[in-house]
PDB file of C-alpha atoms in Angstrom:
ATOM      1  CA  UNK R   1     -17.245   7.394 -10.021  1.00 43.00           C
ATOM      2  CA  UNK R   2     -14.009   9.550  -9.245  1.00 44.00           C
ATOM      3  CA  UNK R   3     -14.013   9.887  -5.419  1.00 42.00           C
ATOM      4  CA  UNK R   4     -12.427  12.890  -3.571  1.00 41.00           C
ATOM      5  CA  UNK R   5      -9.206  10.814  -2.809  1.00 47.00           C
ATOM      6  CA  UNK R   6      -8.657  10.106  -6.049  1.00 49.00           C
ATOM      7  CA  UNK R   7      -7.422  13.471  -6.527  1.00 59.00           C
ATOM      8  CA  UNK R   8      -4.153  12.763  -5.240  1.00 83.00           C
ATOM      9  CA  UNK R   9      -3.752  10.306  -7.984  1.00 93.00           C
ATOM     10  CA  UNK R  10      -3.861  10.751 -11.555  1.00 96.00           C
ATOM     11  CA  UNK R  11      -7.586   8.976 -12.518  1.00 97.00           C
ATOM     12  CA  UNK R  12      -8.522   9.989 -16.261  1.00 97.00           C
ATOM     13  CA  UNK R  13     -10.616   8.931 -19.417  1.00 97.00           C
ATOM     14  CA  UNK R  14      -9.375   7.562 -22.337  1.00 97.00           C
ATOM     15  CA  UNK R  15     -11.300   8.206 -25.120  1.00 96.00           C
ATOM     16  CA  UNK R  16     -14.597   9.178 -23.026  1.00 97.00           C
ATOM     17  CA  UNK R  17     -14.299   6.033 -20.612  1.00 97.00           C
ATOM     18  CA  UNK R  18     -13.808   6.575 -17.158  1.00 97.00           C
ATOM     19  CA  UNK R  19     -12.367   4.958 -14.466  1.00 98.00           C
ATOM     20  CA  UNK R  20     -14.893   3.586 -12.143  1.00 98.00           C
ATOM     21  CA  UNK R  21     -13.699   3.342  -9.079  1.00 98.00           C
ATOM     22  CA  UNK R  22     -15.651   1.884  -5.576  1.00 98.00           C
ATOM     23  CA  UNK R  23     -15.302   4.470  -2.783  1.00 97.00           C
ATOM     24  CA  UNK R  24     -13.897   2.459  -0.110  1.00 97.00           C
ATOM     25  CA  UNK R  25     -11.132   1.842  -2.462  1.00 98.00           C
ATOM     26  CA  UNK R  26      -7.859   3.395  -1.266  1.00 97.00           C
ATOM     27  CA  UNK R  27      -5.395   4.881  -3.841  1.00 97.00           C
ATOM     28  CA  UNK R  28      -2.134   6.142  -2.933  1.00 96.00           C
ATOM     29  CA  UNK R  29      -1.066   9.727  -4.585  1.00 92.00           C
ATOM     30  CA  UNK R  30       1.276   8.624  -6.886  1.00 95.00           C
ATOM     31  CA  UNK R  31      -1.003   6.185  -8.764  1.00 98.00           C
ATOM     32  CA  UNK R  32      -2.220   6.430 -12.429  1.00 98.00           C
ATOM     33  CA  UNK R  33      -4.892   5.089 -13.405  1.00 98.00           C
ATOM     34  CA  UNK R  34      -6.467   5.268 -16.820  1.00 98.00           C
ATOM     35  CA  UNK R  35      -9.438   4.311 -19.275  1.00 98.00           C
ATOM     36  CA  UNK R  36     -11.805   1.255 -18.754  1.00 98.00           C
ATOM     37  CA  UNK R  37     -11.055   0.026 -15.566  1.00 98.00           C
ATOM     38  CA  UNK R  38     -13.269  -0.881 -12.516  1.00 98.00           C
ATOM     39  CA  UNK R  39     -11.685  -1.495  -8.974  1.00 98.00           C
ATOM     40  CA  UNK R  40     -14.175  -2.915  -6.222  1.00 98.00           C
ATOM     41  CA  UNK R  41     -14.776  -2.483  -2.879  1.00 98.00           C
ATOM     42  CA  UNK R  42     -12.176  -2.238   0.087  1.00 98.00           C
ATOM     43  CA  UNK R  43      -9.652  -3.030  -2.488  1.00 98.00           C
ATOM     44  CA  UNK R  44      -6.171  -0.746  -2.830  1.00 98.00           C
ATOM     45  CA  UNK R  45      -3.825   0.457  -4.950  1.00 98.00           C
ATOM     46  CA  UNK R  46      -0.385   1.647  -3.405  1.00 98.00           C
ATOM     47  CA  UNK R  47       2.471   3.389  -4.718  1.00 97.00           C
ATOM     48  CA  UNK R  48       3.724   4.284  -8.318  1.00 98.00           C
ATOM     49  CA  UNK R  49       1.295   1.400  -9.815  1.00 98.00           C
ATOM     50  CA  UNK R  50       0.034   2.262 -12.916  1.00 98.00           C
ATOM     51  CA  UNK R  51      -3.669   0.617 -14.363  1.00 98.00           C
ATOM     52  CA  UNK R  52      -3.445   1.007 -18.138  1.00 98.00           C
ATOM     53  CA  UNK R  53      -7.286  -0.312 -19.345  1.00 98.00           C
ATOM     54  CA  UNK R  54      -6.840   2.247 -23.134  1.00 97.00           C
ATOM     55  CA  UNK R  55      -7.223  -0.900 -25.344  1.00 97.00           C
ATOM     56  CA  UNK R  56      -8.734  -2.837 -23.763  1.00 98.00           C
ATOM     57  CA  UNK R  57     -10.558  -3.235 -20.464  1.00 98.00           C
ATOM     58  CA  UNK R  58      -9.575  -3.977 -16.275  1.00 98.00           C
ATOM     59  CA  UNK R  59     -11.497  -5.568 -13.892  1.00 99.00           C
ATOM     60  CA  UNK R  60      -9.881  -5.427 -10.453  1.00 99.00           C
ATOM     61  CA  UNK R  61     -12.093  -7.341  -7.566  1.00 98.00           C
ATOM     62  CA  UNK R  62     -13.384  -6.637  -3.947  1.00 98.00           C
ATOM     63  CA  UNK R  63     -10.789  -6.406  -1.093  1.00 98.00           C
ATOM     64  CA  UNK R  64      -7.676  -6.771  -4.171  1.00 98.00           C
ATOM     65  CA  UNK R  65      -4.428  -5.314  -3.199  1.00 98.00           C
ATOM     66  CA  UNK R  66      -1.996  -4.101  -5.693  1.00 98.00           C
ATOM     67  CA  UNK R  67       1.107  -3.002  -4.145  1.00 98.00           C
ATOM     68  CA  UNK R  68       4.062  -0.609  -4.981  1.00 98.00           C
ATOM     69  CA  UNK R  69       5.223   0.047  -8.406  1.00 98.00           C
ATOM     70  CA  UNK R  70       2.753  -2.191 -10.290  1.00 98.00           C
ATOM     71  CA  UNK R  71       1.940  -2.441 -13.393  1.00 98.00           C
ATOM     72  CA  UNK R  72      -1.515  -3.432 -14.774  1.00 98.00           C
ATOM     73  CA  UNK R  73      -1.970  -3.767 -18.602  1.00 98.00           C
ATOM     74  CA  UNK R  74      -3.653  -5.191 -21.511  1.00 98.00           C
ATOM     75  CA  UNK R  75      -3.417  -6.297 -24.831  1.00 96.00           C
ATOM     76  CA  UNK R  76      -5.416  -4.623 -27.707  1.00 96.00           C
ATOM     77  CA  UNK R  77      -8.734  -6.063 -28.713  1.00 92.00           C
ATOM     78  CA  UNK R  78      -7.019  -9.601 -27.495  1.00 96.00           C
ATOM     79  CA  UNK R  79      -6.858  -9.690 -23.522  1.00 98.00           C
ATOM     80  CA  UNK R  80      -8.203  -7.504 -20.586  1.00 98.00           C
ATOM     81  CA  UNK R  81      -6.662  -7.920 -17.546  1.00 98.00           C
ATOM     82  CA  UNK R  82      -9.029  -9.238 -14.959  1.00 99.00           C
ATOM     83  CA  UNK R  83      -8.371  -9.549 -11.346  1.00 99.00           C
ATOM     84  CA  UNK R  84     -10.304 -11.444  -8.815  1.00 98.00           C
ATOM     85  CA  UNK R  85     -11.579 -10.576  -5.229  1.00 98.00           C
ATOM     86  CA  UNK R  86      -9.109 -10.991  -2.170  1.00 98.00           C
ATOM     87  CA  UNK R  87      -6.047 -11.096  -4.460  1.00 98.00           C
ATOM     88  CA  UNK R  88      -2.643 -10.366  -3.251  1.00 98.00           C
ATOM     89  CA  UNK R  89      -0.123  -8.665  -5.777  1.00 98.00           C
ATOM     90  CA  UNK R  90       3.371  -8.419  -4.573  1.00 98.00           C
ATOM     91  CA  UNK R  91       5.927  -5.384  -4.967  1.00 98.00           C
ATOM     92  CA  UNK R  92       6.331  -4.746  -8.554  1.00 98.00           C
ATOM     93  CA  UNK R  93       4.729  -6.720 -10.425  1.00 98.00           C
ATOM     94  CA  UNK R  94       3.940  -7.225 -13.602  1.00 99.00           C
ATOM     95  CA  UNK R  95      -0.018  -8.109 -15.189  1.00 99.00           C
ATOM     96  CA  UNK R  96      -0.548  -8.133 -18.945  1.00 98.00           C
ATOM     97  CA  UNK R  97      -3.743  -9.271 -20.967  1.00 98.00           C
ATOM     98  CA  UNK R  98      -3.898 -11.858 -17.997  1.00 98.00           C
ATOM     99  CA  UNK R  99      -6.840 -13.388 -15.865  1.00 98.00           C
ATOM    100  CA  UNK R 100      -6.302 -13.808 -12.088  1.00 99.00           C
ATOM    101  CA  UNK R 101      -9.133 -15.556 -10.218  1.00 98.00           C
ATOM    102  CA  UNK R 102      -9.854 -14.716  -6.642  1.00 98.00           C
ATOM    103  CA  UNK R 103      -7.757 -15.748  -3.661  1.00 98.00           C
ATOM    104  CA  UNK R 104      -4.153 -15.426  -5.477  1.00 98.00           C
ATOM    105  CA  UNK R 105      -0.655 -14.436  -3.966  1.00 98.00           C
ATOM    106  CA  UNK R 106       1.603 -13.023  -6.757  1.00 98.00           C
ATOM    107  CA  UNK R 107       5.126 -12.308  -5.185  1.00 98.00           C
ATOM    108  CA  UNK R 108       7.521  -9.706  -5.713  1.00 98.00           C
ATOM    109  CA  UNK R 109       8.791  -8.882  -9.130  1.00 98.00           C
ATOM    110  CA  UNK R 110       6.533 -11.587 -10.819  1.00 98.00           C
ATOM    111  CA  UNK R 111       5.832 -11.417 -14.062  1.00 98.00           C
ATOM    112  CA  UNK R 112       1.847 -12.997 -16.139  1.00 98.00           C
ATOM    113  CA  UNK R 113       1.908 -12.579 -19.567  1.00 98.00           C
ATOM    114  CA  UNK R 114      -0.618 -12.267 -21.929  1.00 98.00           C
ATOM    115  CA  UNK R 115      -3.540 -15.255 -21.712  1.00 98.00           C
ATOM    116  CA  UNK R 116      -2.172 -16.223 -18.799  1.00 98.00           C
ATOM    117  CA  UNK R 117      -5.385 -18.253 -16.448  1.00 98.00           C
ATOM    118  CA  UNK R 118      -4.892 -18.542 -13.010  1.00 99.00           C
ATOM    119  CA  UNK R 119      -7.619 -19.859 -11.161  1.00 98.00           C
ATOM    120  CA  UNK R 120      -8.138 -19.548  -7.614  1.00 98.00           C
ATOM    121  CA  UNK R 121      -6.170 -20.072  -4.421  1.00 98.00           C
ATOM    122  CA  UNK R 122      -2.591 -20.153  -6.174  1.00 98.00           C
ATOM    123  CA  UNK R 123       0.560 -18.632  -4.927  1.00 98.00           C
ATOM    124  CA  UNK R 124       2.869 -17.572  -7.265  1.00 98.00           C
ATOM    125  CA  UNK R 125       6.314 -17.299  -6.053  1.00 98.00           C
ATOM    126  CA  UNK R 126       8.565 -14.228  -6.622  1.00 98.00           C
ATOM    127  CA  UNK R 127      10.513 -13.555  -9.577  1.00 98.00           C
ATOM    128  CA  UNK R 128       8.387 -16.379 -11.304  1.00 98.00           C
ATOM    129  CA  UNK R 129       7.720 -15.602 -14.935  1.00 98.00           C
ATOM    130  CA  UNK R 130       4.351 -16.651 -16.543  1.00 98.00           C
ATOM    131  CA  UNK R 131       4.566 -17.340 -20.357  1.00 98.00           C
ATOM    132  CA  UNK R 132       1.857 -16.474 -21.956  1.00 98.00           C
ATOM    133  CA  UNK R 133      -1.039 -18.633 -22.462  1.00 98.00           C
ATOM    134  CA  UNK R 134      -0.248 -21.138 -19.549  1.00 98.00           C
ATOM    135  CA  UNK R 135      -3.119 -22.338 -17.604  1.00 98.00           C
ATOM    136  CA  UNK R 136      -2.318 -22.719 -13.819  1.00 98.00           C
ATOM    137  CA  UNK R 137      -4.943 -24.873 -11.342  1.00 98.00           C
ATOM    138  CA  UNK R 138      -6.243 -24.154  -8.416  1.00 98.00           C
ATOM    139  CA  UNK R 139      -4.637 -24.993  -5.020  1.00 98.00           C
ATOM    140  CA  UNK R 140      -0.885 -24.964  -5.967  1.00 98.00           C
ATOM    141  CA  UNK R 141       2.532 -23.077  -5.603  1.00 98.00           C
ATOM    142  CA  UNK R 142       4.105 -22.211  -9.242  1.00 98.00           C
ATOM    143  CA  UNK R 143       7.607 -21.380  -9.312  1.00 98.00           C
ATOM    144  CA  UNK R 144      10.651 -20.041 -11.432  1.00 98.00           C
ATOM    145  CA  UNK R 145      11.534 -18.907 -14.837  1.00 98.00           C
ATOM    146  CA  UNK R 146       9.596 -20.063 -16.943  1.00 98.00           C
ATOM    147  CA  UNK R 147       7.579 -20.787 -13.917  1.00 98.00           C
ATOM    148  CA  UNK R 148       6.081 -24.610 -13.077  1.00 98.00           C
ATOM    149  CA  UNK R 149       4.130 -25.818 -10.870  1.00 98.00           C
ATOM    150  CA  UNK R 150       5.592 -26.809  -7.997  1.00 98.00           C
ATOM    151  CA  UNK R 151       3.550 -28.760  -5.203  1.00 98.00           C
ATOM    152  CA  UNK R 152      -0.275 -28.669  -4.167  1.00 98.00           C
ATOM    153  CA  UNK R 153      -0.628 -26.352  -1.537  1.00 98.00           C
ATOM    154  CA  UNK R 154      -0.398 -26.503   2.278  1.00 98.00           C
ATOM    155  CA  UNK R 155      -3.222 -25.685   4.549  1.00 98.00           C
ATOM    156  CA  UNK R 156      -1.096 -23.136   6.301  1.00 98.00           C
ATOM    157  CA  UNK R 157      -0.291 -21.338   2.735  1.00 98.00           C
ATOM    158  CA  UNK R 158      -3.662 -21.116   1.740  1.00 98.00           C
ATOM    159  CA  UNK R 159      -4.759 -19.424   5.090  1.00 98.00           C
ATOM    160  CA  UNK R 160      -1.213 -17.091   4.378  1.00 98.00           C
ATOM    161  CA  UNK R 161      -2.817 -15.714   1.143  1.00 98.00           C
ATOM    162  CA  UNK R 162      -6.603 -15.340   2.928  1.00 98.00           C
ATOM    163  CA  UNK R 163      -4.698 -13.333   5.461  1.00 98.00           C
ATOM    164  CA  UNK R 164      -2.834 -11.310   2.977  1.00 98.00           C
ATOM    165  CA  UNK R 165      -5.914 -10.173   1.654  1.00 98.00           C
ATOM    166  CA  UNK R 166      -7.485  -9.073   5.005  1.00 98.00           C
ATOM    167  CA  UNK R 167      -4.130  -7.356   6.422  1.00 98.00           C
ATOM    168  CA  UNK R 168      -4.100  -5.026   3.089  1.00 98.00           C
ATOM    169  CA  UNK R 169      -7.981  -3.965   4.041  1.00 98.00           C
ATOM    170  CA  UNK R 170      -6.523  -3.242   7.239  1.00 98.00           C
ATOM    171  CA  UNK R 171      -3.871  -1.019   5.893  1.00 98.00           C
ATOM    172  CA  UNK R 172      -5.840   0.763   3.432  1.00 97.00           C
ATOM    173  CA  UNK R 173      -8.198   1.309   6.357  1.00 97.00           C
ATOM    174  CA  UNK R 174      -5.309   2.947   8.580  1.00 96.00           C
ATOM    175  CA  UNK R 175      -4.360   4.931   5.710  1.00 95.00           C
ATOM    176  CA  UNK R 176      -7.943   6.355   4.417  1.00 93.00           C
ATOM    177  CA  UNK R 177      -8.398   7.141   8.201  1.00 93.00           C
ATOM    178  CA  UNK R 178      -5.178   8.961   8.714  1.00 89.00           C
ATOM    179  CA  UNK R 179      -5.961  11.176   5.012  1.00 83.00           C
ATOM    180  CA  UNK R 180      -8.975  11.999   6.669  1.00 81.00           C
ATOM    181  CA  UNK R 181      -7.704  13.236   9.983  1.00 82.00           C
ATOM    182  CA  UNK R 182      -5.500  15.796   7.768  1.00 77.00           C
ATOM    183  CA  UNK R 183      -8.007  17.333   6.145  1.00 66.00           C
TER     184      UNK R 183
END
């Protein structure tokens, strides 16, 4: 489904397939989003990201926040990208043909490469580049270029990333409610 706010982003087929696209999800104006990908509920998409699913397919999870200047992509008939619920994806970053599970941080300007499997509750530090095919456990920080993992994580950090995920349905909240006052 293509909701009424979508119209200030660009949300369009590729070859016949739609974008589907859960109501309560917010979408800035300058977002593209393309082909086979589905984006769940309370879940947002901010600024200049663009969601590429043309060859192959995108699965973005419930109460998911991808921030500014994304960008979500795949690799043909190899990987989808598939994103879990409550995930946290930092200021222009960088997904391809990679599988995030639910509860992630991915900071600023990281990069996961293609077969890239990160299971849940992991923060990724910033700049940290992901070669492709690494597998990452749950419950730790991964770091650096190529990135390792670091340490198990603390208490505190896992609450950080659970937090994340509630402050962006927060925001998206604000937002949808101040689009709606304008109309």
């Amino acid at each position: 489904m293509i909701t009424q706010r979508s119209k200030m982003a660009l949300v369009k087929p590729y070859r016949g397939v739609y974008p589907q696209i859960h109501p309560s999800v917010y979408l800035s104006e300058n977002v593209v989003i393309v082909g086979d990908v589905h984006i769940g509920e309370d879940s947002s998409i901010w600024f200049g990201t663009v969601i590429r699913g043309d060859v192959n397919y995108i699965r973005i999870g419930k109460r998911t926040n991808i921030q500014d200047n994304c960008v979500v992509h795949v690799t043909h008939n190899t990987y989808p990208t598939i994103v879990g619920d409550g995930v946290t994806v930092g200021h222009r970053v960088v997904l391809h043909g990679c599988t995030l599970g639910n509860y992630v941080l991915v900071g600023m300007g990281a990069v996961v490469m293609d077969g890239v499997e990160v299971e849940d509750y992991v923060l990724i530090g910033a700049g940290a580049l992901l070669t492709p095919g690494k597998r990452i456990p749950s419950g730790v920080l991964v770091a650096g270029v190529p990135a390792k993992i670091i340490r198990d994580l603390k208490p505190e950090e896992v609450e950080l990333i659970k937090r994340s995920a509630e402050n962006y349905v927060a925001y998206k909240n604000s937002y949808m409610s101040a689009d709606a006052q304008k109309r």
